[in-house]
Short mmCIF file of C-alpha atoms in Angstrom, two decimals:
data_model
loop_
_atom_site.label_atom_id
_atom_site.label_comp_id
_atom_site.label_asym_id
_atom_site.label_seq_id
_atom_site.Cartn_x
_atom_site.Cartn_y
_atom_site.Cartn_z
CA UNK A 1 -30.14 143.73 -124.02
CA UNK A 2 -29.81 147.33 -122.89
CA UNK A 3 -26.59 148.49 -121.34
CA UNK A 4 -27.65 149.09 -118.17
CA UNK A 5 -28.45 145.39 -118.25
CA UNK A 6 -25.28 144.21 -118.91
CA UNK A 7 -23.39 146.31 -116.59
CA UNK A 8 -24.98 144.63 -114.51
CA UNK A 9 -24.77 141.36 -114.81
CA UNK A 10 -21.48 138.97 -114.91
CA UNK A 11 -20.17 137.95 -118.52
CA UNK A 12 -20.77 134.08 -119.15
CA UNK A 13 -19.10 132.28 -121.70
CA UNK A 14 -20.24 130.76 -124.81
CA UNK A 15 -19.38 127.28 -123.47
CA UNK A 16 -20.41 128.11 -119.96
CA UNK A 17 -24.15 129.05 -121.17
CA UNK A 18 -24.15 126.89 -123.49
CA UNK A 19 -23.37 123.62 -121.30
CA UNK A 20 -25.18 124.69 -118.00
CA UNK A 21 -28.79 123.62 -117.95
CA UNK A 22 -30.21 125.91 -115.34
CA UNK A 23 -34.40 125.51 -114.28
CA UNK A 24 -36.37 127.70 -113.43
CA UNK A 25 -39.39 127.19 -110.25
CA UNK A 26 -41.96 128.56 -109.46
CA UNK A 27 -40.53 131.63 -107.44
CA UNK A 28 -37.58 132.15 -109.69
CA UNK A 29 -34.68 130.70 -108.43
CA UNK A 30 -32.03 129.32 -111.54
CA UNK A 31 -30.98 125.82 -109.79
CA UNK A 32 -27.59 124.62 -111.52
CA UNK A 33 -28.68 121.33 -113.28
CA UNK A 34 -24.66 119.92 -113.49
CA UNK A 35 -21.93 119.78 -111.36
CA UNK A 36 -18.96 122.43 -111.07
CA UNK A 37 -16.85 120.99 -113.82
CA UNK A 38 -19.85 120.85 -116.18
CA UNK A 39 -20.61 124.33 -115.76
CA UNK A 40 -16.50 125.99 -115.75
CA UNK A 41 -15.58 123.16 -118.25
CA UNK A 42 -12.31 122.45 -116.83
CA UNK A 43 -11.08 119.60 -115.46
CA UNK A 44 -9.58 119.21 -112.14
CA UNK A 45 -11.65 122.31 -110.25
CA UNK A 46 -13.06 120.45 -107.32
CA UNK A 47 -17.20 121.40 -106.85
CA UNK A 48 -18.57 124.16 -104.92
CA UNK A 49 -21.30 123.19 -102.84
CA UNK A 50 -24.68 125.15 -102.90
CA UNK A 51 -24.98 127.18 -100.10
CA UNK A 52 -22.10 128.50 -101.17
CA UNK A 53 -22.89 129.99 -104.03
CA UNK A 54 -24.68 133.09 -104.10
CA UNK A 55 -27.34 133.79 -106.73
CA UNK A 56 -28.10 137.51 -108.17
CA UNK A 57 -31.56 138.35 -107.86
CA UNK A 58 -32.24 141.10 -110.33
CA UNK A 59 -30.08 138.99 -112.88
CA UNK A 60 -30.28 135.46 -112.64
CA UNK A 61 -27.04 134.14 -112.75
CA UNK A 62 -25.25 132.46 -110.32
CA UNK A 63 -22.48 134.04 -108.25
CA UNK A 64 -18.95 132.71 -107.57
CA UNK A 65 -18.09 132.99 -103.73
CA UNK A 66 -14.56 134.80 -102.73
CA UNK A 67 -11.58 132.41 -103.19
CA UNK A 68 -9.11 132.05 -100.74
CA UNK A 69 -5.84 133.30 -100.63
CA UNK A 70 -3.18 131.05 -101.61
CA UNK A 71 -0.39 133.22 -100.38
CA UNK A 72 -1.87 132.78 -96.92
CA UNK A 73 0.33 129.99 -94.46
CA UNK A 74 -2.30 127.22 -93.66
CA UNK A 75 -2.58 126.24 -90.26
CA UNK A 76 -0.43 123.64 -88.53
CA UNK A 77 -1.65 120.87 -87.36
CA UNK A 78 -0.90 119.79 -83.12
CA UNK A 79 1.81 117.49 -82.65
CA UNK A 80 0.69 114.94 -79.81
CA UNK A 81 3.59 114.79 -76.81
CA UNK A 82 5.70 111.57 -76.11
CA UNK A 83 4.90 110.01 -72.92
CA UNK A 84 8.63 111.54 -71.72
CA UNK A 85 7.90 114.77 -72.45
CA UNK A 86 4.89 114.21 -70.67
CA UNK A 87 6.79 112.93 -67.61
CA UNK A 88 9.38 115.43 -68.24
CA UNK A 89 6.89 118.95 -68.05
CA UNK A 90 5.40 116.60 -64.94
CA UNK A 91 9.19 116.31 -63.45
CA UNK A 92 9.54 120.16 -64.09
CA UNK A 93 6.08 121.18 -62.63
CA UNK A 94 6.65 119.60 -59.34
CA UNK A 95 9.76 120.45 -58.68
CA UNK A 96 8.58 124.69 -58.95
CA UNK A 97 6.14 122.95 -56.66
CA UNK A 98 8.53 122.16 -54.07
CA UNK A 99 10.59 124.99 -54.62
CA UNK A 100 7.15 127.82 -53.89
CA UNK A 101 6.79 125.16 -50.66
CA UNK A 102 10.57 125.75 -50.00
CA UNK A 103 10.20 129.68 -50.41
CA UNK A 104 6.92 129.56 -48.20
CA UNK A 105 8.56 127.34 -45.83
CA UNK A 106 11.61 129.87 -46.29
CA UNK A 107 9.69 132.99 -45.77
CA UNK A 108 7.61 131.59 -42.78
CA UNK A 109 10.95 130.13 -40.07
CA UNK A 110 12.17 133.44 -40.82
CA UNK A 111 9.30 135.61 -40.18
CA UNK A 112 8.51 133.22 -36.85
CA UNK A 113 12.83 133.72 -36.12
CA UNK A 114 12.12 138.17 -36.08
CA UNK A 115 8.37 137.46 -33.64
CA UNK A 116 11.46 136.10 -31.45
CA UNK A 117 13.45 137.91 -31.56
CA UNK A 118 11.69 140.91 -30.72
CA UNK A 119 10.28 138.93 -28.53
CA UNK A 120 13.68 138.28 -26.99
CA UNK A 121 14.58 141.99 -27.20
CA UNK A 122 10.90 143.39 -25.84
CA UNK A 123 12.60 141.34 -22.74
CA UNK A 124 15.64 141.61 -22.68
CA UNK A 125 14.35 145.47 -22.44
CA UNK A 126 11.82 145.07 -19.49
CA UNK A 127 14.10 143.28 -17.49
CA UNK A 128 17.32 146.00 -18.02
CA UNK A 129 13.89 148.29 -17.38
CA UNK A 130 13.04 146.66 -14.07
CA UNK A 131 16.80 146.58 -12.73
CA UNK A 132 18.13 149.91 -13.15
CA UNK A 133 18.28 151.72 -9.86
CA UNK A 134 15.21 153.41 -9.85
CA UNK A 135 12.87 150.45 -10.74
CA UNK A 136 15.10 148.13 -8.58
CA UNK A 137 14.73 151.02 -5.38
CA UNK A 138 11.17 150.16 -5.24
CA UNK A 139 11.21 146.66 -5.21
CA UNK A 140 13.43 146.22 -1.94
CA UNK A 141 11.96 146.15 1.77
CA UNK A 142 13.69 147.29 4.83
CA UNK A 143 12.41 144.97 8.10
CA UNK A 144 13.63 146.79 11.08
CA UNK A 145 13.21 145.24 14.45
CA UNK A 146 11.14 146.30 16.64
CA UNK A 147 13.23 146.13 19.71
CA UNK A 148 15.49 149.30 17.71
CA UNK A 149 12.39 151.66 18.07
CA UNK A 150 13.21 151.18 21.96
CA UNK A 151 16.23 153.55 21.44
CA UNK A 152 16.37 157.10 22.00
CA UNK A 153 16.22 158.47 18.00
CA UNK A 154 15.65 155.26 16.13
CA UNK A 155 12.73 157.55 14.97
CA UNK A 156 14.73 158.96 12.82
CA UNK A 157 15.05 155.91 10.68
CA UNK A 158 11.43 155.64 10.38
CA UNK A 159 10.89 159.14 9.10
CA UNK A 160 13.65 159.26 6.66
CA UNK A 161 12.89 155.98 4.94
CA UNK A 162 8.93 157.77 4.83
CA UNK A 163 10.38 160.67 3.41
CA UNK A 164 12.07 158.63 1.02
CA UNK A 165 8.85 156.62 0.30
CA UNK A 166 10.95 153.54 0.27
CA UNK A 167 8.46 150.40 1.50
CA UNK A 168 9.79 149.14 5.85
CA UNK A 169 8.39 146.59 8.01
CA UNK A 170 8.53 146.74 11.46
CA UNK A 171 8.64 142.90 12.08
CA UNK A 172 10.68 140.05 14.63
CA UNK A 173 13.96 140.20 13.11
CA UNK A 174 16.24 136.37 13.95
CA UNK A 175 19.16 138.66 14.95
CA UNK A 176 17.58 141.22 17.64
CA UNK A 177 18.72 144.91 17.16
CA UNK A 178 19.15 143.78 13.50
CA UNK A 179 17.85 145.84 10.19
CA UNK A 180 17.99 143.47 7.36
CA UNK A 181 16.72 144.06 3.44
CA UNK A 182 13.94 142.19 1.31
CA UNK A 183 13.87 141.60 -2.69
CA UNK A 184 10.75 141.42 -4.26
CA UNK A 185 11.48 138.26 -6.87
CA UNK A 186 9.74 139.60 -10.68
CA UNK A 187 6.36 138.06 -11.09
CA UNK A 188 6.95 134.84 -13.14
CA UNK A 189 8.73 134.04 -9.99
CA UNK A 190 6.47 134.76 -6.83
CA UNK A 191 8.35 135.30 -3.55
CA UNK A 192 11.07 137.30 -2.26
CA UNK A 193 14.24 136.78 -1.10
CA UNK A 194 16.33 137.77 1.66
CA UNK A 195 19.62 139.70 1.01
CA UNK A 196 22.85 138.81 3.24
CA UNK A 197 23.50 142.74 3.96
CA UNK A 198 22.40 142.47 7.44
CA UNK A 199 23.02 145.95 9.99
CA UNK A 200 22.88 144.87 13.96
CA UNK A 201 22.56 148.38 15.99
CA UNK A 202 24.33 147.66 19.89
CA UNK A 203 24.24 150.63 22.65
CA UNK A 204 28.36 150.95 23.71
CA UNK A 205 27.11 148.83 27.20
CA UNK A 206 26.44 145.43 24.61
CA UNK A 207 29.73 146.03 22.08
CA UNK A 208 31.91 146.03 25.54
CA UNK A 209 30.00 142.57 26.40
CA UNK A 210 31.01 141.32 23.18
CA UNK A 211 34.84 141.98 22.91
CA UNK A 212 34.76 140.32 26.85
CA UNK A 213 32.58 137.48 25.57
CA UNK A 214 34.99 137.76 21.69
CA UNK A 215 38.41 137.57 24.05
CA UNK A 216 37.14 134.82 26.58
CA UNK A 217 36.47 132.60 23.41
CA UNK A 218 39.89 133.17 21.86
CA UNK A 219 40.97 132.45 25.56
CA UNK A 220 39.62 129.45 26.23
CA UNK A 221 40.74 127.13 22.52
CA UNK A 222 37.63 129.12 20.03
CA UNK A 223 35.09 127.14 22.18
CA UNK A 224 31.84 129.29 20.80
CA UNK A 225 30.19 128.22 23.81
CA UNK A 226 27.81 131.08 26.21
CA UNK A 227 29.86 133.62 24.07
CA UNK A 228 26.88 136.18 25.63
CA UNK A 229 23.61 136.83 24.19
CA UNK A 230 24.99 139.33 21.12
CA UNK A 231 27.68 137.44 19.93
CA UNK A 232 25.82 133.32 20.07
CA UNK A 233 23.20 134.73 17.99
CA UNK A 234 25.52 135.92 15.37
CA UNK A 235 27.57 133.26 15.09
CA UNK A 236 24.43 131.14 14.44
CA UNK A 237 23.33 132.84 11.59
CA UNK A 238 26.28 132.86 10.19
CA UNK A 239 26.71 128.63 10.75
CA UNK A 240 23.44 128.30 8.76
CA UNK A 241 24.03 131.03 6.36
CA UNK A 242 27.37 131.48 5.37
CA UNK A 243 27.60 134.45 2.69
CA UNK A 244 26.13 136.74 5.21
CA UNK A 245 27.64 140.16 5.22
CA UNK A 246 26.89 141.21 9.04
CA UNK A 247 27.59 145.31 10.04
CA UNK A 248 28.41 145.57 13.95
CA UNK A 249 26.68 149.45 13.88
CA UNK A 250 27.68 150.27 17.90
CA UNK A 251 26.56 154.07 18.82
CA UNK A 252 25.38 156.05 21.68
CA UNK A 253 25.28 159.07 22.89
CA UNK A 254 28.35 159.65 25.22
CA UNK A 255 30.21 158.80 22.00
CA UNK A 256 28.94 161.16 20.06
CA UNK A 257 29.24 164.08 23.26
CA UNK A 258 33.04 162.54 23.26
CA UNK A 259 33.54 163.29 19.58
CA UNK A 260 32.33 166.47 19.45
CA UNK A 261 34.91 167.59 22.89
CA UNK A 262 37.61 166.05 23.17
CA UNK A 263 37.92 164.53 19.59
CA UNK A 264 38.84 160.71 18.30
CA UNK A 265 41.50 159.79 20.46
CA UNK A 266 39.80 160.53 23.69
CA UNK A 267 36.66 158.63 22.51
CA UNK A 268 39.26 155.54 21.97
CA UNK A 269 40.77 155.76 25.59
CA UNK A 270 36.54 156.36 26.61
CA UNK A 271 36.34 152.54 24.60
CA UNK A 272 39.39 151.03 26.75
CA UNK A 273 38.02 152.93 29.76
CA UNK A 274 35.04 150.95 29.23
CA UNK A 275 35.89 147.94 28.27
CA UNK A 276 39.04 147.64 30.71
CA UNK A 277 40.93 146.46 27.75
CA UNK A 278 43.57 147.54 26.21
CA UNK A 279 44.04 149.24 22.65
CA UNK A 280 46.07 146.08 21.44
CA UNK A 281 42.80 143.31 22.65
CA UNK A 282 40.43 145.86 21.33
CA UNK A 283 42.29 145.93 17.79
CA UNK A 284 42.68 142.19 18.28
CA UNK A 285 39.00 141.97 18.37
CA UNK A 286 38.12 142.90 15.75
CA UNK A 287 40.21 141.99 13.69
CA UNK A 288 39.57 138.16 14.59
CA UNK A 289 35.83 139.88 13.61
CA UNK A 290 36.97 140.60 10.62
CA UNK A 291 39.25 138.06 9.08
CA UNK A 292 37.75 135.15 10.92
CA UNK A 293 33.62 135.59 10.69
CA UNK A 294 33.14 138.23 8.49
CA UNK A 295 32.25 140.88 10.70
CA UNK A 296 33.09 144.56 10.01
CA UNK A 297 32.62 147.25 12.67
CA UNK A 298 31.59 150.87 13.01
CA UNK A 299 31.44 152.62 15.23
CA UNK A 300 28.72 155.97 15.07
CA UNK A 301 28.25 158.71 16.80
CA UNK A 302 24.21 158.97 17.04
CA UNK A 303 20.70 157.41 14.45
CA UNK A 304 21.47 160.05 12.21
CA UNK A 305 23.86 158.40 10.97
CA UNK A 306 22.78 154.52 11.46
CA UNK A 307 20.18 156.12 9.22
CA UNK A 308 22.43 157.36 6.48
CA UNK A 309 24.01 154.10 6.93
CA UNK A 310 20.82 152.04 5.79
CA UNK A 311 20.09 154.58 3.20
CA UNK A 312 23.55 153.88 1.92
CA UNK A 313 23.27 150.15 1.47
CA UNK A 314 19.92 150.77 0.32
CA UNK A 315 21.14 152.77 -2.93
CA UNK A 316 24.25 150.17 -2.92
CA UNK A 317 21.75 147.45 -3.16
CA UNK A 318 19.21 149.33 -5.55
CA UNK A 319 22.43 149.97 -7.90
CA UNK A 320 23.97 146.02 -7.75
CA UNK A 321 22.26 144.21 -10.47
CA UNK A 322 22.08 146.98 -13.35
CA UNK A 323 26.04 146.86 -12.25
CA UNK A 324 26.58 143.03 -12.42
CA UNK A 325 24.39 142.79 -15.91
CA UNK A 326 26.79 145.88 -17.47
CA UNK A 327 29.58 143.85 -16.16
CA UNK A 328 28.60 140.64 -17.42
CA UNK A 329 28.18 142.58 -21.08
CA UNK A 330 32.03 144.09 -21.19
CA UNK A 331 35.54 143.87 -19.80
CA UNK A 332 35.27 145.42 -16.81
CA UNK A 333 39.46 146.05 -16.60
CA UNK A 334 39.23 147.67 -20.67
CA UNK A 335 39.47 151.54 -20.25
CA UNK A 336 36.86 153.46 -22.05
CA UNK A 337 37.61 155.74 -25.20
CA UNK A 338 40.34 155.60 -27.80
CA UNK A 339 41.61 152.68 -25.97
CA UNK A 340 39.13 150.95 -27.36
CA UNK A 341 39.92 151.81 -30.55
CA UNK A 342 43.79 150.14 -30.45
CA UNK A 343 46.82 152.11 -32.33
CA UNK A 344 47.14 150.77 -36.30
CA UNK A 345 50.01 149.86 -37.52
CA UNK A 346 50.39 149.94 -41.21
CA UNK A 347 52.17 147.48 -43.19
CA UNK A 348 56.00 150.09 -43.93
CA UNK A 349 55.97 150.03 -39.32
CA UNK A 350 53.72 153.60 -38.56
CA UNK A 351 52.11 153.28 -35.77
CA UNK A 352 54.45 150.84 -33.83
CA UNK A 353 55.89 153.37 -31.39
CA UNK A 354 52.33 154.58 -30.37
CA UNK A 355 51.61 150.54 -29.49
CA UNK A 356 54.81 150.56 -27.76
CA UNK A 357 54.02 154.01 -26.19
CA UNK A 358 50.24 152.51 -25.04
CA UNK A 359 52.18 149.54 -24.08
CA UNK A 360 54.23 151.36 -21.15
CA UNK A 361 51.18 153.31 -20.10
CA UNK A 362 49.10 150.10 -18.88
CA UNK A 363 52.06 150.78 -15.77
CA UNK A 364 49.67 151.85 -12.97
CA UNK A 365 50.64 155.78 -13.07
CA UNK A 366 52.14 156.20 -15.99
CA UNK A 367 51.24 159.17 -18.06
CA UNK A 368 51.00 160.04 -21.39
CA UNK A 369 54.46 161.93 -20.89
CA UNK A 370 56.50 159.85 -19.11
CA UNK A 371 55.26 157.32 -21.62
CA UNK A 372 56.77 159.36 -24.74
CA UNK A 373 59.60 160.11 -23.14
CA UNK A 374 60.74 156.42 -21.99
CA UNK A 375 59.77 155.67 -25.78
CA UNK A 376 61.74 158.87 -27.42
CA UNK A 377 65.04 157.29 -25.64
CA UNK A 378 64.21 153.96 -26.79
CA UNK A 379 62.27 153.76 -29.79
CA UNK A 380 60.93 149.89 -28.99
CA UNK A 381 61.61 147.16 -26.28
CA UNK A 382 64.19 145.39 -27.83
CA UNK A 383 65.83 148.94 -27.62
CA UNK A 384 64.98 148.13 -23.78
CA UNK A 385 65.32 145.15 -23.33
CA UNK A 386 69.27 146.00 -24.73
CA UNK A 387 70.46 148.32 -22.73
CA UNK A 388 69.42 146.57 -19.72
CA UNK A 389 71.42 143.39 -20.51
CA UNK A 390 74.66 145.94 -20.93
CA UNK A 391 74.15 147.40 -17.34
CA UNK A 392 76.37 144.54 -14.93
CA UNK A 393 74.32 145.75 -11.60
CA UNK A 394 70.64 145.53 -11.05
CA UNK A 395 70.27 149.04 -8.99
CA UNK A 396 71.95 149.78 -12.74
CA UNK A 397 69.43 148.05 -14.61
CA UNK A 398 65.94 149.41 -11.96
CA UNK A 399 67.19 152.97 -12.66
CA UNK A 400 68.25 152.96 -15.64
CA UNK A 401 64.93 155.30 -16.54
CA UNK A 402 64.58 157.44 -13.40
CA UNK A 403 66.63 160.51 -14.63
CA UNK A 404 65.20 160.93 -18.51
CA UNK A 405 63.37 164.36 -18.34
CA UNK A 406 60.18 164.50 -18.48
CA UNK A 407 57.93 168.14 -19.98
CA UNK A 408 54.57 168.77 -19.19
CA UNK A 409 52.77 171.63 -18.81
CA UNK A 410 55.57 174.36 -19.12
CA UNK A 411 57.10 171.71 -16.18
CA UNK A 412 60.21 169.28 -16.41
CA UNK A 413 60.66 166.89 -13.84
CA UNK A 414 62.17 163.08 -14.27
CA UNK A 415 60.51 159.68 -14.14
CA UNK A 416 62.32 159.11 -11.16
CA UNK A 417 63.19 156.12 -9.50
CA UNK A 418 60.22 153.90 -8.21
CA UNK A 419 58.69 153.96 -12.33
CA UNK A 420 61.74 152.92 -13.76
CA UNK A 421 61.44 149.93 -11.32
CA UNK A 422 58.42 149.33 -12.24
CA UNK A 423 59.15 149.80 -16.12
CA UNK A 424 61.94 147.33 -15.33
CA UNK A 425 60.65 144.40 -13.69
CA UNK A 426 57.50 144.77 -15.94
CA UNK A 427 59.75 143.64 -19.31
CA UNK A 428 62.24 141.68 -17.34
CA UNK A 429 61.16 139.42 -14.52
CA UNK A 430 59.59 135.35 -15.76
CA UNK A 431 57.04 135.06 -12.06
CA UNK A 432 53.51 135.79 -14.33
CA UNK A 433 52.54 137.24 -10.42
CA UNK A 434 54.74 139.45 -9.55
CA UNK A 435 53.18 142.48 -7.65
CA UNK A 436 54.67 145.14 -10.08
CA UNK A 437 53.53 147.97 -7.19
#
């Protein structure tokens, strides 16, 4: 056998060559006749399957397969879980599922709450926009009684309303010669409501008849029957709705002439001569109408003044809802500006003198300069009270602060007896209903 031949073949020991019995078939393959133990001659070696043994076709010898690395760790066998472990895992999975469900529910609830809050803010913004005077004015309608159009100069009112592009109608009113206002309700509340303000335009002769009717009614022990053509419907209207606020607009061309030529004093004399009553009687009638019937009496020169009054009432009605809304949100008596923040008082007591000064400034017509003068003379309320107690008479206590000099704008003045008395009453009175001014 040549050297190259020997290099290509596996070396086999003499014992293996003698013990191995091979059989060659017709195709030239070699088949071992014994077991692996017989081939190796070593006891304890396991038999290798025939499919795992490779044959070198050139040399005809059997090629041994590659043996596994003994250092490689064997794969561990999968341990079966117990019933308690399976139940614990199922319970943990259920808890995680419930937690995810709660999180989803919380997110959905938060999203719904945000949506409701956005809807509420949107509606509040729309209500605020609708209640603004410039928008609320578009929902008011001025209703004019047709009887007023027969008076000279009434076209001034209609022309002014048309110029402002305000809505107005000409229709018969429950009170003759009256002007009322109607407010349209929002879209959610279909319809309209009548405002409580009523303006009744009377001529001078009609007013004279009303004054005579009131005097007769007062002289007849309060009987309201047969009180005249104008006072009777007014009293009936007030009996139906006590919230009505009626304003009598007395106008006449003669009043305008008397005012332009002679003044107010002679105009009053003309009224007395027209009514045949004394000035005291007219005053008594006016007081009765205002206090007992809530009827306001206004003397106007002509229809231009009536038009100005109607426009002023219309603008006031358009501003009232917005003012009520803003006053309801904040306390109307709180002062804006630095007063709202208050004064910070430290633990050491710094800031108390500023609080004491602010307390005095709460009184009416007490300026910061006056308050600073009082606090400089008496740095605390207790010192002021001790000064009051040291005086014997009531007059001395009221005038205790009157002589203090107040320096403001380079000028000097005194506190005065009025402010001194109000400060004394404020800090010594026991009656909570006492009026300081």
